[in-house]
Coordinates of C-alpha atoms in Angstrom, one line a residue:
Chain J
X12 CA -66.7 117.4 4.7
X13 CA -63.4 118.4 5.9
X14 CA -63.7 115.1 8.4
X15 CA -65.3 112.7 5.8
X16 CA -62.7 113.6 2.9
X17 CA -59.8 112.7 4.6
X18 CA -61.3 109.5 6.3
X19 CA -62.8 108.3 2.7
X20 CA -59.0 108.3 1.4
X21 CA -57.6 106.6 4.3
X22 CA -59.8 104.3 3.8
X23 CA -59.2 103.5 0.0
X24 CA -55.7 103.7 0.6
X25 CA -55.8 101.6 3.6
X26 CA -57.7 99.0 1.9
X27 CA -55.7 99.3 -1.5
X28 CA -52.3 98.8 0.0
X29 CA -54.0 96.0 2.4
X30 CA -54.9 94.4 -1.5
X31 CA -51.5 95.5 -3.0
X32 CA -50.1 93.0 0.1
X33 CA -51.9 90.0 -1.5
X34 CA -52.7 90.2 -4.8
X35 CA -49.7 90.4 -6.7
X36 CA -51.5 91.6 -10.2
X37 CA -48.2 94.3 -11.7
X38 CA -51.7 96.9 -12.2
X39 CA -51.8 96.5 -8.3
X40 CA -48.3 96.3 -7.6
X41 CA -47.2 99.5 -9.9
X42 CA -50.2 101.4 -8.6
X43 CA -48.8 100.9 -5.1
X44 CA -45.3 101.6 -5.8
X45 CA -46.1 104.9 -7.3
X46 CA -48.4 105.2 -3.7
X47 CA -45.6 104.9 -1.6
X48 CA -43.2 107.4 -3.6
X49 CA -46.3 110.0 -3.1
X50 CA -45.8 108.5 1.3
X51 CA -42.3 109.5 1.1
X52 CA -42.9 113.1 -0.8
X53 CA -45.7 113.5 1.7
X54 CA -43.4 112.8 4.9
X55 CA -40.4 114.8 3.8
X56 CA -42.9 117.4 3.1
X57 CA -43.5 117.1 6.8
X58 CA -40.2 117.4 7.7
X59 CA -40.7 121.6 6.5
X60 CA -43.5 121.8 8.7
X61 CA -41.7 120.8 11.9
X62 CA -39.0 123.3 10.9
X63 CA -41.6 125.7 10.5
X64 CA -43.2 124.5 13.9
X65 CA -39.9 124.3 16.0
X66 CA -39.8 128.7 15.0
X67 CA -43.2 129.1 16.0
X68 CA -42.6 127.4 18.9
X69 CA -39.5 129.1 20.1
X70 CA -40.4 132.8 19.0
X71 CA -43.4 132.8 21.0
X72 CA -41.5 131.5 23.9
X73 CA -38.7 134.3 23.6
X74 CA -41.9 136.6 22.8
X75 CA -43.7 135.9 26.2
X76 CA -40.3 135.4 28.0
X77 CA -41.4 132.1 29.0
X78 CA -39.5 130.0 31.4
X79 CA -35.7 129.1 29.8
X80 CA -36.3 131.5 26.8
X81 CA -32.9 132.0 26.8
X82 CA -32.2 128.0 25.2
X83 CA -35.1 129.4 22.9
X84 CA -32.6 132.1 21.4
X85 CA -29.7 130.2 21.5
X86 CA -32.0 127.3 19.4
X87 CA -33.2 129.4 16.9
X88 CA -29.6 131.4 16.5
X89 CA -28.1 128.0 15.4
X90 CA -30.6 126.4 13.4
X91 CA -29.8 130.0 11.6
X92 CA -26.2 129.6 11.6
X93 CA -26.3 126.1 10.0
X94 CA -29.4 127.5 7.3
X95 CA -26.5 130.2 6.7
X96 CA -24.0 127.8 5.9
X97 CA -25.4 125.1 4.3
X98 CA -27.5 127.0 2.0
X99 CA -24.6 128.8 -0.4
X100 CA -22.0 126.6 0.2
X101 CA -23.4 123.0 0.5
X102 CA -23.9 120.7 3.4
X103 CA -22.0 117.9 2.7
X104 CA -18.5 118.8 0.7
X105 CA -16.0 118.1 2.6
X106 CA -14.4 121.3 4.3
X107 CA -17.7 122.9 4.1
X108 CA -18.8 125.2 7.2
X109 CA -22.1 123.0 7.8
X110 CA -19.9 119.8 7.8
X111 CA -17.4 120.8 9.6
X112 CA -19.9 121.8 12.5
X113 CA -21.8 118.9 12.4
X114 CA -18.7 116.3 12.7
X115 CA -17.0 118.9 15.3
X116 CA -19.7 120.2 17.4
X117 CA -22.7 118.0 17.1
X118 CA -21.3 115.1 17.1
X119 CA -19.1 115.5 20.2
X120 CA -21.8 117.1 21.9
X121 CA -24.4 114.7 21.4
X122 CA -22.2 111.7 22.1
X123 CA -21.1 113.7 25.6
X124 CA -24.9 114.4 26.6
X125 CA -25.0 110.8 25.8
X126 CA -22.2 109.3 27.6
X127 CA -23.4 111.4 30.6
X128 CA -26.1 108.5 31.6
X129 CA -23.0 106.4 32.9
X130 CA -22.7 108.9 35.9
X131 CA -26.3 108.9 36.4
X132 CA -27.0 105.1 36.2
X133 CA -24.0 104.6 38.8
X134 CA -25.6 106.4 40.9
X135 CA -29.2 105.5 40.5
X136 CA -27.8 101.9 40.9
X137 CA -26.6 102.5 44.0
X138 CA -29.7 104.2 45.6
X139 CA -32.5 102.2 43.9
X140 CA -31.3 99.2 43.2
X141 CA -32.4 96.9 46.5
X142 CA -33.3 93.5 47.7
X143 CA -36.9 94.7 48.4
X144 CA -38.8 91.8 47.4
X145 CA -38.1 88.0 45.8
X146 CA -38.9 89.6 42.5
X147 CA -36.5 92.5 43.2
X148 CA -33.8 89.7 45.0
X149 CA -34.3 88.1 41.2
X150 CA -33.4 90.9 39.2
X151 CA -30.8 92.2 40.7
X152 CA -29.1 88.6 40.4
X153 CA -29.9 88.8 37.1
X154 CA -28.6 92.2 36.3
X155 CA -25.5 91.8 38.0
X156 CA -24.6 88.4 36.0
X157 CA -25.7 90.3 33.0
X158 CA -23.1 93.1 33.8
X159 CA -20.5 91.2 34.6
X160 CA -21.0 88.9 31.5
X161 CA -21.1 91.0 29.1
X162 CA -17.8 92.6 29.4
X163 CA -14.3 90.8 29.6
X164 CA -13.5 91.0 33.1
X165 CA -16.5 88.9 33.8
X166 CA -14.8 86.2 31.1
X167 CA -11.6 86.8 33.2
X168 CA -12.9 86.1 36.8
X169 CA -14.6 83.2 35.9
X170 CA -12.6 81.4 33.1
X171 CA -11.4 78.7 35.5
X172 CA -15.1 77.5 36.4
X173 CA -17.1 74.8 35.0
X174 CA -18.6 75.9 31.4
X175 CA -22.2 76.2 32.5
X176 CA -21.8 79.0 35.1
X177 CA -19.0 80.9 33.7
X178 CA -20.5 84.5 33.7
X179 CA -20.6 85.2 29.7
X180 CA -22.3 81.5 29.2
X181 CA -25.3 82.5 32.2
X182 CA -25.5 86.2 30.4
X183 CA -26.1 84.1 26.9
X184 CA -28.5 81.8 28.9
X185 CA -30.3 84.9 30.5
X186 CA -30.5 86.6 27.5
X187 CA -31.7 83.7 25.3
X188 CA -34.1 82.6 27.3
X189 CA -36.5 84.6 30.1
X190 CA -35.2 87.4 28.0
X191 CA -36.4 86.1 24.7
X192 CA -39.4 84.4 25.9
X193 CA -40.5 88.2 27.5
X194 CA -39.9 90.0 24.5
X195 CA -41.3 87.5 22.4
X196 CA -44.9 88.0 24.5
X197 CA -44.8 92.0 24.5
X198 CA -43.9 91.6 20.3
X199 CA -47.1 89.5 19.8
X200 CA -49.1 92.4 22.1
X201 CA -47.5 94.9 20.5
X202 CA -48.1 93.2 16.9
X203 CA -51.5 92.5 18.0
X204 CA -52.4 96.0 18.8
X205 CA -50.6 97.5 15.9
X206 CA -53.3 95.3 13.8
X207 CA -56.1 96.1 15.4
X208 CA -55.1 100.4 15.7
X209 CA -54.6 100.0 11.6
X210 CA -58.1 98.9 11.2
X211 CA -59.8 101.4 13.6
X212 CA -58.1 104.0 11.4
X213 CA -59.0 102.4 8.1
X214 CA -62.4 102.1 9.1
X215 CA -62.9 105.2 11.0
X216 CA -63.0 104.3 14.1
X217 CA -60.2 105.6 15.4
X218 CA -59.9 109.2 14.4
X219 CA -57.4 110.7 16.5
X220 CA -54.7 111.6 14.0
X221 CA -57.1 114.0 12.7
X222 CA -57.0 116.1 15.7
X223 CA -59.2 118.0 17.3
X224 CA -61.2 115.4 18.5
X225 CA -61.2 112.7 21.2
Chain P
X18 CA -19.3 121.7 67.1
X19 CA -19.8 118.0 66.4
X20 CA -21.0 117.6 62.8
X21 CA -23.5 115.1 61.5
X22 CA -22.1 111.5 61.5
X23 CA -21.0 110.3 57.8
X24 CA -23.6 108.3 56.7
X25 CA -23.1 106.1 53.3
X26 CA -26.7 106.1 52.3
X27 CA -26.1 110.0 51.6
X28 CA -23.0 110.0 49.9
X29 CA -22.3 112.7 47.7
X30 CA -23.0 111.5 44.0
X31 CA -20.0 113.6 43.0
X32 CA -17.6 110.9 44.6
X33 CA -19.7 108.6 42.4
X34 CA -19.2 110.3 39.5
X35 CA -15.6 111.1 40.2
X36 CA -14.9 107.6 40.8
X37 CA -16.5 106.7 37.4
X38 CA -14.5 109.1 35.6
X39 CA -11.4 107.6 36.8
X40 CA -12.8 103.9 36.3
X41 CA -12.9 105.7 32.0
X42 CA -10.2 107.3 32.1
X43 CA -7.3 104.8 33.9
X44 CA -8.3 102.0 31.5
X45 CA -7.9 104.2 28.4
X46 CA -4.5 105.4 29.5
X47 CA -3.4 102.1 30.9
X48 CA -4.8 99.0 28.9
X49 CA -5.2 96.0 30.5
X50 CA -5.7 93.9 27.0
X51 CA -8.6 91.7 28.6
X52 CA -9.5 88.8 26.6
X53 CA -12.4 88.9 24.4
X54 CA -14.2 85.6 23.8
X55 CA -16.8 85.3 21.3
X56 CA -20.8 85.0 21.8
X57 CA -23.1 82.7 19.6
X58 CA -24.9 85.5 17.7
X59 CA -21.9 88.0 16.8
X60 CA -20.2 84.6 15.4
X61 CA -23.5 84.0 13.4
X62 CA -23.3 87.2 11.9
X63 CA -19.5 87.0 11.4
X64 CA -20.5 83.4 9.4
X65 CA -23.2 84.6 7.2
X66 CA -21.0 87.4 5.8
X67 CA -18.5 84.8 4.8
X68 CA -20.3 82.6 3.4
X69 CA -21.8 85.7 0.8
X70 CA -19.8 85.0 -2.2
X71 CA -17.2 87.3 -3.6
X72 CA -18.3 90.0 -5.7
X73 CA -21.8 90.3 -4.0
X74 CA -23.8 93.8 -3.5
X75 CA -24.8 93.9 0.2
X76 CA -26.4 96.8 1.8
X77 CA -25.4 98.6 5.0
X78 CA -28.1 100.1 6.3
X79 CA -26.8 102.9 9.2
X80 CA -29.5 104.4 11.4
X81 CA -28.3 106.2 14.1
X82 CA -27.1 109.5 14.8
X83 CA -23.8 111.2 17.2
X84 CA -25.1 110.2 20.6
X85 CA -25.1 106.7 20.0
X86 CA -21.5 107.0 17.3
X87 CA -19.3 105.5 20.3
X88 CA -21.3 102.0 20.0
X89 CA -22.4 101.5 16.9
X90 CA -19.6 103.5 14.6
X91 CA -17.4 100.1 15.3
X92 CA -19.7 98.1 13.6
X93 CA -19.9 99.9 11.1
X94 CA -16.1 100.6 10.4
X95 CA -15.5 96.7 11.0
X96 CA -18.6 96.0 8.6
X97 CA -17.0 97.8 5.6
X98 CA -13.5 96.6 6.7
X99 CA -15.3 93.3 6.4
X100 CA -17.0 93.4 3.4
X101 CA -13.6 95.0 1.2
X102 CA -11.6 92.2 2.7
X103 CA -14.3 90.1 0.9
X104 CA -14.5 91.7 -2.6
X105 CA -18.2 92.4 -1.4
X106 CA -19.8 95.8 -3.2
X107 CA -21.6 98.1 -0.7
X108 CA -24.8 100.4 -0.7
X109 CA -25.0 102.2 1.7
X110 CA -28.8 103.6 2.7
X111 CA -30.1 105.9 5.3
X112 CA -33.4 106.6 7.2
X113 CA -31.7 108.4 9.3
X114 CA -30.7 112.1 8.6
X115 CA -28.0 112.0 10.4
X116 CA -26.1 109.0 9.6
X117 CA -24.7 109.3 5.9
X118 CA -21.7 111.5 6.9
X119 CA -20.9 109.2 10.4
X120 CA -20.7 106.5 7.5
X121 CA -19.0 108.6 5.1
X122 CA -16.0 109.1 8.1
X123 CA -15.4 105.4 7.8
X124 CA -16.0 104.6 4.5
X125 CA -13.9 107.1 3.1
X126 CA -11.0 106.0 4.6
X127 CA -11.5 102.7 4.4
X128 CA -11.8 102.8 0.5
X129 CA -8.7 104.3 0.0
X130 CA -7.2 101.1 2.3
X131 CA -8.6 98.6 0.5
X132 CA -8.3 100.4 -3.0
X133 CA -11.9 100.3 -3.5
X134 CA -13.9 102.9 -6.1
X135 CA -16.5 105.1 -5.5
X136 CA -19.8 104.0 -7.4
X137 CA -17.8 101.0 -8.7
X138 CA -17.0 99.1 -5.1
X139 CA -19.2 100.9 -3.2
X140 CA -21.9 103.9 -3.3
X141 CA -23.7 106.4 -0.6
X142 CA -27.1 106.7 -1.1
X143 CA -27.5 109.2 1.9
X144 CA -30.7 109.7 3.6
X145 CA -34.3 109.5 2.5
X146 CA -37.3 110.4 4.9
X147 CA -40.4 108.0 5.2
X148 CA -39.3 105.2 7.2
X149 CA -41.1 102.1 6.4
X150 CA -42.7 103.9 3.3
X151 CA -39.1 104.4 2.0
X152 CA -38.4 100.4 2.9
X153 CA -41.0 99.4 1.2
X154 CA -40.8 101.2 -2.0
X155 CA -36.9 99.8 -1.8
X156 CA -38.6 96.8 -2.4
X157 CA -40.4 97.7 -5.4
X158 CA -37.4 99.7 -6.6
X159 CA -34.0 100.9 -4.5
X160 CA -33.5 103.4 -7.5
X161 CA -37.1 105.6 -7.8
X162 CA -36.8 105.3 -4.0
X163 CA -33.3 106.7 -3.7
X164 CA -33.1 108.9 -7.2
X165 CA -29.4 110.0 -6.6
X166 CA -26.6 109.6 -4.2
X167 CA -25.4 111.1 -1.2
X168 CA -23.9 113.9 -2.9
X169 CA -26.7 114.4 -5.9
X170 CA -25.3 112.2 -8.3
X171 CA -28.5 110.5 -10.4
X172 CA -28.5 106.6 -9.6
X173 CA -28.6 106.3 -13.3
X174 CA -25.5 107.5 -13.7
X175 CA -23.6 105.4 -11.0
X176 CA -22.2 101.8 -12.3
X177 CA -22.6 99.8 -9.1
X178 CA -26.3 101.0 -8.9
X179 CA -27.0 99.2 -12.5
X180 CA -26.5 95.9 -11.5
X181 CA -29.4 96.8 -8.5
X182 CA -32.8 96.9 -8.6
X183 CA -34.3 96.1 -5.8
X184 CA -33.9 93.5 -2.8
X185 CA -33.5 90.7 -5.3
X186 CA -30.1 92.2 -6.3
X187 CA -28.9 92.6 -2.6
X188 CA -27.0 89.3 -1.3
X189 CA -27.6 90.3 2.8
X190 CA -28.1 93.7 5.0
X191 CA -26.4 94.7 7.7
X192 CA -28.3 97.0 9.5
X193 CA -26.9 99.2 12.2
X194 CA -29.5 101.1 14.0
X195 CA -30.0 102.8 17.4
X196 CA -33.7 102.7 17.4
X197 CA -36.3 103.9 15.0
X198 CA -37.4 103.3 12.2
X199 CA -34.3 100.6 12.7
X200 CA -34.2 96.7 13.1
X201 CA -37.3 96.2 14.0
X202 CA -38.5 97.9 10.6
X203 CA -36.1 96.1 8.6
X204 CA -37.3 92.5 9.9
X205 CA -40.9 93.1 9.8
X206 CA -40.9 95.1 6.1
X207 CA -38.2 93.7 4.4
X208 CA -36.8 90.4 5.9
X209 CA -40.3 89.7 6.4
X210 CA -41.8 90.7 2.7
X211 CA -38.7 90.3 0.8
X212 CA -36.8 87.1 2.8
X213 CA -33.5 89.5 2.6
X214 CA -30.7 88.0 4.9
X215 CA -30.7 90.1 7.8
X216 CA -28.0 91.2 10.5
X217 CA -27.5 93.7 13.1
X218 CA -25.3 95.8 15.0
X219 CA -27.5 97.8 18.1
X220 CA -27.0 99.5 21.1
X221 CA -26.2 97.4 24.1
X222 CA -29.5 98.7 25.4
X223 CA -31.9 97.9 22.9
X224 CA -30.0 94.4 22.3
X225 CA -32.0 92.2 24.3
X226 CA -35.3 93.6 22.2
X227 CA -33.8 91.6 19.2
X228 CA -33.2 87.9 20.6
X229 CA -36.6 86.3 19.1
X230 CA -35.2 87.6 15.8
X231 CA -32.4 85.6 16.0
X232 CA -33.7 82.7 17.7
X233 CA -36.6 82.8 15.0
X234 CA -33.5 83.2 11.8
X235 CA -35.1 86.5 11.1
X236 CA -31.5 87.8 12.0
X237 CA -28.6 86.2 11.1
X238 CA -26.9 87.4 13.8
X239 CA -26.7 90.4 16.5
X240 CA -24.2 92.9 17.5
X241 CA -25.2 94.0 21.2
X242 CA -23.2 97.8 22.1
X243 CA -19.4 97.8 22.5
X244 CA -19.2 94.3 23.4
X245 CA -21.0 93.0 20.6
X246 CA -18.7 95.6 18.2
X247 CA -15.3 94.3 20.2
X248 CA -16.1 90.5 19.1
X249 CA -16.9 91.1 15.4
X250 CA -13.4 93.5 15.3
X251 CA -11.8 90.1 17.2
X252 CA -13.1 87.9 14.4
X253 CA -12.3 90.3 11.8
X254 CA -8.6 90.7 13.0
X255 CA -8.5 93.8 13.0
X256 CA -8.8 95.4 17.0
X257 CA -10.2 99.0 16.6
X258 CA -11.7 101.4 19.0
X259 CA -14.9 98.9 20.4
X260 CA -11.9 96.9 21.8
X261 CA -10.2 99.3 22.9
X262 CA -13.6 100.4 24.7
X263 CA -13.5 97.0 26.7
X264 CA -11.3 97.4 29.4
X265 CA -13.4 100.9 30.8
X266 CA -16.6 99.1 30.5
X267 CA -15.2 96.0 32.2
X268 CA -14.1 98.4 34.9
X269 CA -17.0 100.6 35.0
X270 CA -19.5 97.8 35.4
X271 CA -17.3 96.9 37.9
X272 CA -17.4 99.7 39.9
X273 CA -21.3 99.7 39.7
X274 CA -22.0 96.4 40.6
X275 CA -19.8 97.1 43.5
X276 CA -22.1 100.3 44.2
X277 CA -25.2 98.1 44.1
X278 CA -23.6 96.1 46.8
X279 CA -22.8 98.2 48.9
X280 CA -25.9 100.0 48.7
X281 CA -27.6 96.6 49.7
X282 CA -25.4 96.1 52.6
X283 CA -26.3 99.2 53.8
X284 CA -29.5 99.4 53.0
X285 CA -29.7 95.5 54.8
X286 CA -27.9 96.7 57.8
X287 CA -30.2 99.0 58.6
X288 CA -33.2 97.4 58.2
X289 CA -31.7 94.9 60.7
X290 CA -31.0 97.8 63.2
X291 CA -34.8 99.4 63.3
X292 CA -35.5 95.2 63.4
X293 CA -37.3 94.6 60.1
X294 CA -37.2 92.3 57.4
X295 CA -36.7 93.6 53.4
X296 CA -40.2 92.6 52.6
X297 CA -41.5 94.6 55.4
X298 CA -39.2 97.4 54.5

């Protein structure tokens, strides 16, 4: 029972939103709304047990003395700090302790880990990208238009050119075209698949997200 | 003792990385004021949030966290510069823990500019978790999905949020994301269900993902990274930081296609010195 319980509401739920999408009867429609408040109490519920996860995690790390235990502590230690702060005195008042380590420590910090990948693209660009192959010749044509295009130097260098091959106009062409016509493709695969997963898991079929099988 | 010769192919990425730094850092301190010209889907965007009427509610929807604040916080800031300019009310909802105070940083500010009210002119509704769940109980009903404000203050008792009910109330969406739930879930769940009009301000990387949105209609129009932010502050008239940002990405991209160059010259000089071809290579 403790497999067939949980598939029997997915499927009634499954189907019942599925209905709630066509038919729309206010019975249906209310009883869906009041579904999807119970989703979003159910997913913030979640949220509690990947805080409670995340400790787990991390103790038995520092327990075992696993490999980089050390970040472990120094994990833990701040998610404490900010629990310490934003409990009593509030996370979002301005001049509050939690807020004013989340706009002056998180957010630099994240935007630097970010901006980081500019060092590491320079470089990757200039060991991996090659004229290997026609395909690879294309690309890199293609990426270096793009780069240039997008960015006002590119408008600069090439403002005195005919309109069609003035870099900003081939980025536009690039990007609207191949581009589109490539991403268009993977969205209907991707939309395609995303059907076909929802009804393996409304019908049962697919019954991985109740773990602990294959 | 004759050291190894100096070969290119193994240069230290440090000069690289020094030499990016500088390419950051000179433009910042010495602006070159490039020109910025205008692209087809930033002016799209900029068009469909003048033609809202005065007065309208329109909805900012800010999904993206610190790392990605450098693109995307532009948009945002020239979005609600925008939209006061226009006498356009703002709600402002989150999927995104982290957003509501980035947006709070420029909205803040920006209020006090323009003159504009708190729960009268515009309203926070913070974050809510759920993703698509949360999208699509907005719309059955923005307020039993988003109870109170940013700071706790019950819907019912904001002004701005009686006039809204749900995505029939809400003349367009601006949604700033830097992945997900983001764009993509806004056009599939609500310009999809609801036939909300739709823009969008994303990361330079995850720009090119969007184009069969716009080409479709589904978007009214795309903000793609700094660039994309530098145009809509261009049309807007008001030059802020995304423009600012242009001359050290025009050099920086720059300086790497220049790397890729080189690294193909040397990479093609010697394959012709061991004699092959690239395809052979």
């Amino acid at each position: 029972m403790r497999r067939e319980i949980p598939l029997a509401i997915t499927f009634l739920i499954g189907i019942f939103m599925l209905v709630d999408f066509f038919v729309p009867h206010h019975v249906v429609s209310s009883s869906a709304e009041e579904m999807k408040q119970w989703g979003t109490i159910v997913i913030a519920a979640s949220i509690l047990l990947g805080v409670g996860n995340l400790i787990r995690v991390h103790f038995h790390k520092i327990r075992r003395r696993r490999e980089g235990w050390g970040y472990s502590i120094t994990t833990l230690a701040i998610m404490g700090v900010m629990f310490f702060f934003g409990g009593p005195w509030g996370t979002i008042e301005e001049g509050s302790a939690f807020n004013w380590m989340f706009l002056n420590m998180q957010v630099p910090l994240q935007s630097t880990m970010f901006s980081l990948l500019a060092f590491f693209i320079a470089s990757a660009a200039y060991r991996a990208f090659r004229l290997r192959s026609a395909e690879a010749s294309l690309l890199l044509i293609a990426a270096i238009i793009v780069m240039l295009g997008r960015v006002p130097l590119g408008q600069l260098l090439t403002r005195s050119w005919p309109e069609a091959i003035q870099l900003p106009n081939m980025t536009e062409v690039i990007m609207a075209y191949p581009n589109m016509a490539a991403f268009r493709g993977i969205l209907m695969g991707a939309a395609l698949g995303v059907m076909a997963m929802g009804l393996r898991i409304i019908l049962g079929i697919e019954r991985s997200y109740l773990g602990g099988e294959k | 003792m004759a050291g190894k010769p100096f070969d290119i192919r193994n240069i230290d990425r440090r000069i690289i990385f020094t030499l990016i730094f500088v390419a950051v850092v000179w433009p910042l301190l010495q602006p070159m004021s490039l020109p910025i010209d205008v692209s087809p889907p930033v002016q799209t965007l900029y068009d469909a949030i003048e033609a809202i009427p005065e007065g309208s509610i329109v909805m900012l929807g800010a999904d993206y966290s610190p790392d990605t604040m450098p693109e995307l916080q532009p948009m945002v800031d020239t979005f609600i510069r925008h939209a006061f300019e226009r006498d356009l009310r703002i709600v402002v909802a989150c999927l995104w823990p982290a957003s509501p105070p980035l947006v709070e940083t420029a909205i803040g500010p920006l209020a006090e500019e323009y003159g504009k009210e708190y729960g009268i002119d515009y309203v926070n509704l913070g974050y809510m978790a759920g993703g698509i769940v949360t999208l699509l109980g907005m719309g059955a009903s923005i307020p039993n999905t988003y109870p109170s404000d940013y700071g706790g203050t019950p819907v019912g008792e904001i002004p701005l949020m009686q006039e809204v009910e749900n995505f029939d109330d809400i003349a367009f969406v601006m949604e700033v994301s830097a992945g997900t739930p983001g764009t993509r879930e806004w056009v599939q769940q609500v310009q999809g269900r609801y036939r909300v009009a739709l823009g969008s301000g994303t990361t330079a990387v995850g720009a090119p993902n969007f184009y069969p949105y716009v080409q479709s209609g589904q978007l009214s129009g795309l903000l793609g990274g700094l660039k994309g932010a530098a145009e809509y502050e261009t049309l807007v008239g008001h030059p802020g930081d995304a423009t600012k940002g242009m001359d050290a990405q025009s050099v920086v991209h720059a300086l790497v296609v220049a790397f890729i160059l080189l690294g193909n010259v040397v990479y093609l000089l010697s394959l012709r010195s061991k004699g092959r071809a690239p395809a052979e290579a």
